Tab-separated table of N, CA, C and O in Angstrom:
chain	number	residue	atom	x	y	z
A	1	MET	N	0.504	-1.054	0.139
A	1	MET	CA	-0.397	0.131	-0.166
A	1	MET	C	0.898	1.224	-0.010
A	1	MET	O	0.618	2.406	-0.905
A	2	ARG	N	1.759	1.017	0.744
A	2	ARG	CA	3.156	2.564	0.779
A	2	ARG	C	3.226	2.811	-0.683
A	2	ARG	O	3.995	3.685	-1.112
A	3	GLY	N	3.783	1.875	-0.989
A	3	GLY	CA	4.481	1.735	-2.643
A	3	GLY	C	3.694	2.416	-3.625
A	3	GLY	O	3.637	3.215	-4.188
A	4	LYS	N	2.257	2.204	-3.561
A	4	LYS	CA	1.190	2.599	-4.673
A	4	LYS	C	0.886	3.945	-4.221
A	4	LYS	O	0.853	4.991	-4.944
A	5	VAL	N	0.965	4.616	-2.821
A	5	VAL	CA	0.744	5.692	-2.517
A	5	VAL	C	1.955	6.564	-3.072
A	5	VAL	O	1.855	7.923	-3.381
A	6	GLY	N	3.097	5.973	-2.651
A	6	GLY	CA	4.416	6.808	-2.822
A	6	GLY	C	4.320	7.210	-4.284
A	6	GLY	O	4.878	8.179	-4.634
A	7	LEU	N	4.181	5.984	-5.087
A	7	LEU	CA	3.890	6.323	-6.650
A	7	LEU	C	2.986	7.354	-6.693
A	7	LEU	O	3.376	7.905	-7.842
A	8	VAL	N	1.932	7.290	-6.580
A	8	VAL	CA	1.081	8.383	-6.899
A	8	VAL	C	1.510	9.635	-6.319
A	8	VAL	O	1.495	10.713	-7.373
A	9	ILE	N	1.984	9.997	-5.371
A	9	ILE	CA	2.658	11.266	-5.021
A	9	ILE	C	3.833	11.591	-5.925
A	9	ILE	O	3.880	12.594	-6.457
A	10	GLY	N	4.565	10.824	-6.147
A	10	GLY	CA	6.019	11.067	-7.316
A	10	GLY	C	5.344	11.370	-8.438
A	10	GLY	O	5.426	12.148	-9.052
A	11	LEU	N	4.043	10.439	-8.689
A	11	LEU	CA	4.083	10.938	-10.444
A	11	LEU	C	3.121	12.340	-9.879
A	11	LEU	O	2.911	13.339	-11.319
A	12	GLY	N	2.559	12.803	-9.316
A	12	GLY	CA	1.837	13.957	-9.034
A	12	GLY	C	2.837	14.885	-9.310
A	12	GLY	O	3.015	15.926	-9.802
A	13	VAL	N	3.656	15.021	-7.980
A	13	VAL	CA	4.866	16.302	-8.149
A	13	VAL	C	5.727	16.204	-9.645
A	13	VAL	O	5.866	17.055	-10.023
A	14	GLY	N	5.897	14.669	-10.207
A	14	GLY	CA	6.604	14.893	-11.665
A	14	GLY	C	5.895	15.794	-12.305
A	14	GLY	O	6.214	16.228	-13.239
A	15	TYR	N	4.661	15.343	-12.356
A	15	TYR	CA	3.692	15.961	-13.138
A	15	TYR	C	3.646	17.578	-13.238
A	15	TYR	O	3.245	18.366	-14.298
A	16	VAL	N	3.476	18.022	-11.545
A	16	VAL	CA	3.257	19.448	-11.853
A	16	VAL	C	4.704	19.873	-12.307
A	16	VAL	O	4.647	21.230	-13.033
A	17	LEU	N	5.738	19.422	-11.880
A	17	LEU	CA	6.952	20.342	-12.134
A	17	LEU	C	7.172	20.250	-13.714
A	17	LEU	O	7.904	20.853	-14.305
A	18	GLY	N	7.022	18.925	-14.209
A	18	GLY	CA	6.970	18.914	-16.011
A	18	GLY	C	6.528	19.860	-16.543
A	18	GLY	O	6.281	20.268	-17.584
A	19	THR	N	4.852	19.898	-16.099
A	19	THR	CA	3.983	20.903	-16.783
A	19	THR	C	4.577	22.505	-16.607
A	19	THR	O	4.309	23.043	-17.415
A	20	ARG	N	4.792	22.877	-15.761
A	20	ARG	CA	5.411	23.815	-15.684
A	20	ARG	C	6.688	24.144	-16.294
A	20	ARG	O	7.080	25.294	-17.093
A	21	ALA	N	7.505	23.532	-16.508
A	21	ALA	CA	8.531	23.693	-17.112
A	21	ALA	C	8.401	23.433	-18.809
A	21	ALA	O	8.564	24.160	-19.325
A	22	GLY	N	7.219	22.555	-19.105
A	22	GLY	CA	6.829	22.549	-20.560
A	22	GLY	C	6.270	23.437	-20.725
A	22	GLY	O	6.389	24.130	-22.086
A	23	ARG	N	5.694	24.201	-19.565
A	23	ARG	CA	4.986	25.491	-20.236
A	23	ARG	C	5.433	26.553	-20.021
A	23	ARG	O	5.366	27.651	-21.206
A	24	GLN	N	6.636	26.916	-19.949
A	24	GLN	CA	7.757	27.742	-20.120
A	24	GLN	C	7.964	27.503	-21.133
A	24	GLN	O	8.559	28.589	-22.003
A	25	ARG	N	8.730	26.410	-21.500
A	25	ARG	CA	9.383	26.019	-23.157
A	25	ARG	C	8.397	26.839	-24.080
A	25	ARG	O	8.841	26.951	-25.100
A	26	TYR	N	6.887	26.443	-23.929
A	26	TYR	CA	5.821	26.335	-25.024
A	26	TYR	C	6.012	28.000	-24.935
A	26	TYR	O	5.564	28.596	-26.067
A	27	GLU	N	6.004	28.690	-24.071
A	27	GLU	CA	5.679	30.277	-23.990
A	27	GLU	C	6.887	30.754	-24.633
A	27	GLU	O	6.832	31.651	-25.624
A	28	GLN	N	7.789	29.862	-24.357
A	28	GLN	CA	9.322	30.567	-25.028
A	28	GLN	C	9.155	30.156	-26.608
A	28	GLN	O	9.883	31.250	-27.794
A	29	ILE	N	8.828	29.269	-27.529
A	29	ILE	CA	8.201	29.058	-28.655
A	29	ILE	C	7.525	29.882	-28.971
A	29	ILE	O	7.712	30.480	-30.154
A	30	LYS	N	6.647	29.720	-28.619
A	30	LYS	CA	5.288	30.846	-28.763
A	30	LYS	C	5.924	32.066	-28.913
A	30	LYS	O	5.587	33.045	-29.932
A	31	THR	N	6.531	32.585	-28.463
A	31	THR	CA	7.487	34.276	-28.526
A	31	THR	C	8.141	34.002	-29.915
A	31	THR	O	7.921	35.384	-30.418
A	32	GLY	N	9.031	33.034	-30.009
A	32	GLY	CA	10.156	32.928	-31.284
A	32	GLY	C	8.858	32.889	-32.258
A	32	GLY	O	9.619	33.939	-33.257
A	33	ALA	N	8.192	32.027	-32.333
A	33	ALA	CA	7.310	31.976	-33.361
A	33	ALA	C	6.651	33.311	-33.784
A	33	ALA	O	6.330	33.727	-35.159
A	34	GLN	N	5.984	34.091	-32.694
A	34	GLN	CA	5.487	35.528	-33.187
A	34	GLN	C	6.262	36.926	-33.413
A	34	GLN	O	6.034	36.898	-34.260
A	35	LYS	N	8.006	36.603	-33.148
A	35	LYS	CA	8.433	37.456	-33.430
A	35	LYS	C	8.726	37.367	-34.968
A	35	LYS	O	8.803	37.965	-35.759
A	36	VAL	N	9.060	35.975	-35.394
A	36	VAL	CA	9.090	36.000	-36.702
A	36	VAL	C	8.112	36.000	-37.354
A	36	VAL	O	8.180	36.125	-38.597
A	37	TRP	N	7.026	35.514	-37.303
A	37	TRP	CA	5.860	35.661	-37.916
A	37	TRP	C	5.451	37.342	-38.485
A	37	TRP	O	5.031	37.933	-39.146
A	38	ASN	N	5.581	38.281	-37.063
A	38	ASN	CA	5.899	39.745	-37.562
A	38	ASN	C	6.708	40.231	-38.291
A	38	ASN	O	6.970	41.550	-38.279
A	39	LEU	N	7.694	39.501	-38.787
A	39	LEU	CA	8.701	40.185	-39.549
A	39	LEU	C	8.190	40.855	-41.140
A	39	LEU	O	7.260	40.399	-41.608
A	40	ASP	N	9.036	41.897	-41.324
A	40	ASP	CA	8.406	42.543	-42.496
A	40	ASP	C	8.430	41.586	-43.715
A	40	ASP	O	7.471	41.170	-44.204
A	41	PRO	N	9.869	40.580	-43.914
A	41	PRO	CA	9.636	40.254	-45.218
A	41	PRO	C	7.845	38.799	-44.974
A	41	PRO	O	7.547	38.198	-45.865
A	42	VAL	N	8.301	38.230	-44.257
A	42	VAL	CA	6.948	37.166	-43.505
A	42	VAL	C	5.842	38.040	-44.075
A	42	VAL	O	5.158	37.137	-44.874
A	43	GLN	N	5.426	39.182	-43.526
A	43	GLN	CA	4.122	39.639	-43.409
A	43	GLN	C	4.088	39.980	-45.108
A	43	GLN	O	2.630	40.006	-45.493
A	44	GLU	N	4.990	40.344	-45.882
A	44	GLU	CA	4.931	40.887	-47.337
A	44	GLU	C	4.522	39.480	-47.769
A	44	GLU	O	3.566	39.310	-49.174
A	45	GLN	N	5.072	38.587	-47.665
A	45	GLN	CA	4.844	37.381	-48.480
A	45	GLN	C	3.488	36.699	-47.902
A	45	GLN	O	2.681	36.270	-49.054
A	46	VAL	N	2.756	36.866	-46.722
A	46	VAL	CA	1.736	36.696	-46.478
A	46	VAL	C	0.479	37.461	-47.310
A	46	VAL	O	-0.378	36.861	-47.745
A	47	SER	N	0.601	38.698	-47.043
A	47	SER	CA	0.017	39.826	-48.425
A	47	SER	C	-0.064	39.139	-49.209
A	47	SER	O	-1.106	39.259	-49.854
A	48	LYS	N	0.643	38.718	-50.096
A	48	LYS	CA	0.979	38.205	-51.457
A	48	LYS	C	0.302	37.099	-51.465
A	48	LYS	O	-0.631	36.895	-52.549
A	49	ALA	N	0.288	36.085	-50.873
A	49	ALA	CA	-0.602	34.988	-50.800
A	49	ALA	C	-1.934	35.189	-50.763
A	49	ALA	O	-2.949	34.727	-51.140
A	50	LYS	N	-2.534	36.055	-49.707
A	50	LYS	CA	-3.456	36.641	-49.634
A	50	LYS	C	-4.074	37.427	-50.851
A	50	LYS	O	-5.465	37.103	-51.436
A	51	ASP	N	-3.347	38.274	-51.548
A	51	ASP	CA	-3.999	38.535	-52.815
A	51	ASP	C	-4.447	37.766	-53.683
A	51	ASP	O	-5.162	37.274	-54.684
A	52	LEU	N	-3.304	36.666	-54.014
A	52	LEU	CA	-3.388	35.744	-55.011
A	52	LEU	C	-4.741	34.634	-54.777
A	52	LEU	O	-5.374	34.453	-55.594
A	53	ALA	N	-4.588	34.460	-53.055
A	53	ALA	CA	-6.032	33.581	-53.089
A	53	ALA	C	-7.339	34.571	-53.248
A	53	ALA	O	-8.237	33.591	-53.663
A	54	ALA	N	-7.286	36.178	-52.964
A	54	ALA	CA	-8.634	36.402	-53.052
A	54	ALA	C	-8.553	36.488	-54.948
A	54	ALA	O	-10.143	36.875	-55.234
A	55	SER	N	-7.914	36.748	-55.746
A	55	SER	CA	-7.853	36.827	-57.273
A	55	SER	C	-8.563	35.784	-57.329
A	55	SER	O	-9.086	35.750	-58.345
A	56	SER	N	-7.900	34.420	-57.472
A	56	SER	CA	-8.176	33.559	-57.650
A	56	SER	C	-9.483	32.688	-57.309
A	56	SER	O	-10.429	31.943	-57.814
A	57	ALA	N	-9.592	33.243	-56.197
A	57	ALA	CA	-11.186	33.089	-55.329
A	57	ALA	C	-12.193	33.427	-56.211
A	57	ALA	O	-13.260	33.099	-56.313
A	58	MET	N	-11.781	34.774	-56.995
A	58	MET	CA	-13.022	35.588	-57.624
A	58	MET	C	-13.148	34.970	-58.893
A	58	MET	O	-14.276	35.281	-59.480
A	59	LYS	N	-12.010	34.246	-59.731
A	59	LYS	CA	-12.263	33.726	-61.026
A	59	LYS	C	-13.056	32.536	-60.940
A	59	LYS	O	-14.027	32.506	-61.903
A	60	LEU	N	-12.298	31.652	-60.463
A	60	LEU	CA	-13.221	30.304	-60.228
A	60	LEU	C	-14.724	30.113	-60.196
A	60	LEU	O	-15.433	29.191	-61.228
A	61	PRO	N	-15.486	30.570	-59.159
A	61	PRO	CA	-16.717	30.650	-59.103
A	61	PRO	C	-17.223	30.749	-60.903
A	61	PRO	O	-18.188	30.064	-61.144
A	62	ARG	N	-16.888	32.042	-61.311
A	62	ARG	CA	-17.646	32.216	-62.295
A	62	ARG	C	-17.360	31.412	-63.711
A	62	ARG	O	-18.110	30.768	-64.086
A	63	VAL	N	-16.136	30.669	-63.921
A	63	VAL	CA	-15.614	29.986	-64.422
A	63	VAL	C	-16.226	28.511	-64.356
A	63	VAL	O	-16.457	28.231	-65.731
A	64	ALA	N	-16.366	28.367	-63.512
A	64	ALA	CA	-17.398	27.314	-63.375
A	64	ALA	C	-18.983	27.102	-63.117
A	64	ALA	O	-19.289	26.181	-63.849
A	65	TRP	N	-19.185	28.330	-62.644
A	65	TRP	CA	-20.515	28.327	-63.254
A	65	TRP	C	-20.985	28.390	-64.603
A	65	TRP	O	-21.662	27.523	-65.356
A	66	ASP	N	-19.870	29.057	-65.381
A	66	ASP	CA	-20.312	29.045	-66.842
A	66	ASP	C	-19.901	27.574	-67.420
A	66	ASP	O	-20.540	27.535	-68.612
A	67	ALA	N	-19.457	26.925	-67.088
A	67	ALA	CA	-18.760	25.792	-67.794
A	67	ALA	C	-20.194	24.840	-67.275
A	67	ALA	O	-20.537	24.148	-68.252
A	68	VAL	N	-20.271	24.726	-66.327
A	68	VAL	CA	-21.866	23.760	-66.040
A	68	VAL	C	-23.127	24.556	-67.067
A	68	VAL	O	-23.523	23.348	-67.222
A	69	ALA	N	-23.261	25.938	-67.163
A	69	ALA	CA	-24.248	26.041	-67.810
A	69	ALA	C	-23.896	25.645	-69.541
A	69	ALA	O	-25.076	25.104	-70.113
A	70	LYS	N	-22.674	25.747	-69.455
A	70	LYS	CA	-22.328	25.411	-71.367
A	70	LYS	C	-22.644	23.745	-71.410
A	70	LYS	O	-23.205	23.289	-72.224
A	71	VAL	N	-22.086	22.893	-70.415
A	71	VAL	CA	-22.369	21.019	-70.084
A	71	VAL	C	-23.931	21.351	-70.324
A	71	VAL	O	-24.280	20.405	-71.318
A	72	ALA	N	-24.735	22.022	-69.677
A	72	ALA	CA	-25.728	21.529	-69.491
A	72	ALA	C	-26.661	22.248	-70.822
A	72	ALA	O	-27.805	21.447	-71.273
A	73	LYS	N	-26.642	23.291	-71.451
A	73	LYS	CA	-27.100	23.632	-72.820
A	73	LYS	C	-26.842	22.315	-73.925
A	73	LYS	O	-27.304	22.393	-74.342
A	74	THR	N	-24.988	22.183	-73.999
A	74	THR	CA	-25.027	21.128	-74.764
A	74	THR	C	-25.606	19.721	-74.780
A	74	THR	O	-26.213	19.075	-75.849
A	75	ALA	N	-25.616	19.196	-73.492
A	75	ALA	CA	-26.913	18.564	-73.236
A	75	ALA	C	-28.359	18.290	-73.782
A	75	ALA	O	-28.595	17.526	-74.157
A	76	ALA	N	-28.465	19.437	-73.427
A	76	ALA	CA	-29.794	19.971	-74.094
A	76	ALA	C	-30.179	19.645	-75.577
A	76	ALA	O	-31.080	19.372	-75.929
A	77	ASN	N	-29.157	20.446	-76.138
A	77	ASN	CA	-29.298	20.781	-77.292
A	77	ASN	C	-28.847	20.310	-78.379
A	77	ASN	O	-28.916	19.917	-80.137
A	78	GLN	N	-27.461	19.087	-78.124
A	78	GLN	CA	-26.695	19.020	-79.460
A	78	GLN	C	-27.052	17.531	-79.384
A	78	GLN	O	-27.639	16.757	-78.767
A	79	GLY	N	-26.962	17.195	-81.054
A	79	GLY	CA	-27.025	15.776	-81.441
A	79	GLY	C	-28.719	15.426	-81.387
A	79	GLY	O	-29.600	16.106	-80.840
A	80	SER	N	-28.860	14.601	-82.359
A	80	SER	CA	-30.336	14.368	-82.633
A	80	SER	C	-30.819	12.656	-81.546
A	80	SER	O	-31.696	12.538	-81.469
A	81	THR	N	-29.298	11.969	-81.437
A	81	THR	CA	-29.725	10.747	-80.753
A	81	THR	C	-29.323	10.522	-79.636
A	81	THR	O	-28.172	11.306	-79.093
A	82	PRO	N	-29.525	9.987	-78.735
A	82	PRO	CA	-28.801	10.056	-77.062
A	82	PRO	C	-27.163	9.801	-77.227
A	82	PRO	O	-26.917	10.483	-76.524
A	83	GLY	N	-26.489	8.866	-78.572
A	83	GLY	CA	-25.194	8.881	-78.263
A	83	GLY	C	-24.502	10.094	-78.537
A	83	GLY	O	-23.432	10.429	-78.419
A	84	GLU	N	-25.186	10.683	-79.796
A	84	GLU	CA	-24.623	11.982	-80.169
A	84	GLU	C	-24.711	13.116	-79.340
A	84	GLU	O	-23.477	13.731	-79.013
A	85	LYS	N	-25.482	13.082	-78.333
A	85	LYS	CA	-25.870	14.225	-76.974
A	85	LYS	C	-24.739	13.756	-76.378
A	85	LYS	O	-24.040	14.581	-75.678
A	86	LEU	N	-24.689	12.661	-75.887
A	86	LEU	CA	-23.652	12.259	-75.236
A	86	LEU	C	-22.007	12.569	-75.362
A	86	LEU	O	-21.229	13.132	-74.541
A	87	ASP	N	-21.861	12.492	-76.580
A	87	ASP	CA	-20.568	12.494	-77.229
A	87	ASP	C	-20.193	14.252	-77.264
A	87	ASP	O	-19.028	14.645	-76.812
A	88	ALA	N	-21.343	15.004	-77.728
A	88	ALA	CA	-20.841	16.378	-77.179
A	88	ALA	C	-20.852	16.849	-76.035
A	88	ALA	O	-20.207	17.801	-75.725
A	89	THR	N	-21.705	16.124	-75.300
A	89	THR	CA	-21.550	16.971	-73.374
A	89	THR	C	-20.528	16.588	-73.254
A	89	THR	O	-19.606	17.124	-72.540
A	90	ILE	N	-19.543	14.882	-73.568
A	90	ILE	CA	-18.560	15.066	-73.010
A	90	ILE	C	-16.981	15.718	-73.649
A	90	ILE	O	-16.534	15.984	-72.599
A	91	ASP	N	-17.053	15.953	-74.971
A	91	ASP	CA	-16.461	16.993	-75.355
A	91	ASP	C	-16.297	18.204	-74.713
A	91	ASP	O	-15.611	19.382	-74.343
A	92	THR	N	-17.934	18.960	-74.748
A	92	THR	CA	-18.001	20.312	-73.831
A	92	THR	C	-17.670	20.239	-72.404
A	92	THR	O	-17.032	21.359	-71.945
A	93	THR	N	-17.888	18.770	-71.828
A	93	THR	CA	-17.156	18.822	-70.145
A	93	THR	C	-15.933	18.640	-70.360
A	93	THR	O	-15.160	19.402	-69.659
A	94	LYS	N	-15.237	18.490	-71.572
A	94	LYS	CA	-13.404	18.334	-71.408
A	94	LYS	C	-12.877	19.825	-71.533
A	94	LYS	O	-12.046	19.858	-71.071
A	95	GLU	N	-13.425	20.252	-72.527
A	95	GLU	CA	-13.195	21.760	-72.755
A	95	GLU	C	-13.346	22.447	-71.515
A	95	GLU	O	-12.546	23.501	-70.939
A	96	SER	N	-14.308	22.657	-71.039
A	96	SER	CA	-14.499	23.189	-69.815
A	96	SER	C	-13.962	23.107	-68.313
A	96	SER	O	-13.228	23.746	-67.751
A	97	VAL	N	-13.265	21.581	-67.882
A	97	VAL	CA	-12.218	21.170	-67.425
A	97	VAL	C	-10.787	21.865	-67.480
A	97	VAL	O	-10.238	22.420	-66.467
A	98	ARG	N	-10.951	22.257	-68.921
A	98	ARG	CA	-9.632	22.708	-69.453
A	98	ARG	C	-9.762	24.470	-69.190
A	98	ARG	O	-8.716	25.257	-68.564
A	99	ASP	N	-11.058	24.615	-69.555
A	99	ASP	CA	-11.108	26.046	-68.890
A	99	ASP	C	-10.904	26.382	-67.683
A	99	ASP	O	-10.144	27.781	-67.165
A	100	ILE	N	-11.498	25.462	-66.449
A	100	ILE	CA	-11.338	26.048	-65.249
A	100	ILE	C	-9.707	25.752	-64.557
A	100	ILE	O	-9.283	26.521	-63.827
A	101	LYS	N	-8.958	24.963	-65.284
A	101	LYS	CA	-7.679	24.527	-65.087
A	101	LYS	C	-6.698	25.574	-65.328
A	101	LYS	O	-6.097	26.332	-64.705
A	102	LYS	N	-7.119	26.269	-66.393
A	102	LYS	CA	-6.312	27.438	-66.754
A	102	LYS	C	-6.890	28.886	-66.154
A	102	LYS	O	-5.997	29.495	-65.196
A	103	ALA	N	-7.855	28.990	-65.640
A	103	ALA	CA	-8.413	30.057	-64.454
A	103	ALA	C	-7.938	29.715	-63.341
A	103	ALA	O	-7.425	30.926	-62.530
A	104	ALA	N	-8.088	28.605	-63.264
A	104	ALA	CA	-6.781	28.253	-61.247
A	104	ALA	C	-5.539	28.593	-61.461
A	104	ALA	O	-5.081	28.712	-60.536
A	105	THR	N	-5.023	28.278	-62.757
A	105	THR	CA	-3.231	28.694	-62.924
A	105	THR	C	-2.871	29.947	-62.990
A	105	THR	O	-1.854	30.692	-63.101
A	106	ASP	N	-4.261	31.031	-63.647
A	106	ASP	CA	-4.009	32.167	-64.101
A	106	ASP	C	-3.474	33.294	-62.889
A	106	ASP	O	-4.100	32.976	-61.899
């Protein structure tokens, strides 16, 4: 019984001392990371990334919507047989995928 109580007390003391030391190291790492994050070169790159994301995000929904409309129109209007309609729709879909990929990389 004494061994179990001693073990529990030892674990408790170790935990308290370890968490204090761990917390101090965590705060040191956090402070260092914040210093790096706030450097001008880092913030310039963050700004560039935000601008790129915003400009790309504005292009893609419009291009994707246009592609969906184009495929739907093709499926409804092209060809006289179901096979011809399917072939026209597949071709239009491939073109639309290329358009979306191009918009994503521009």
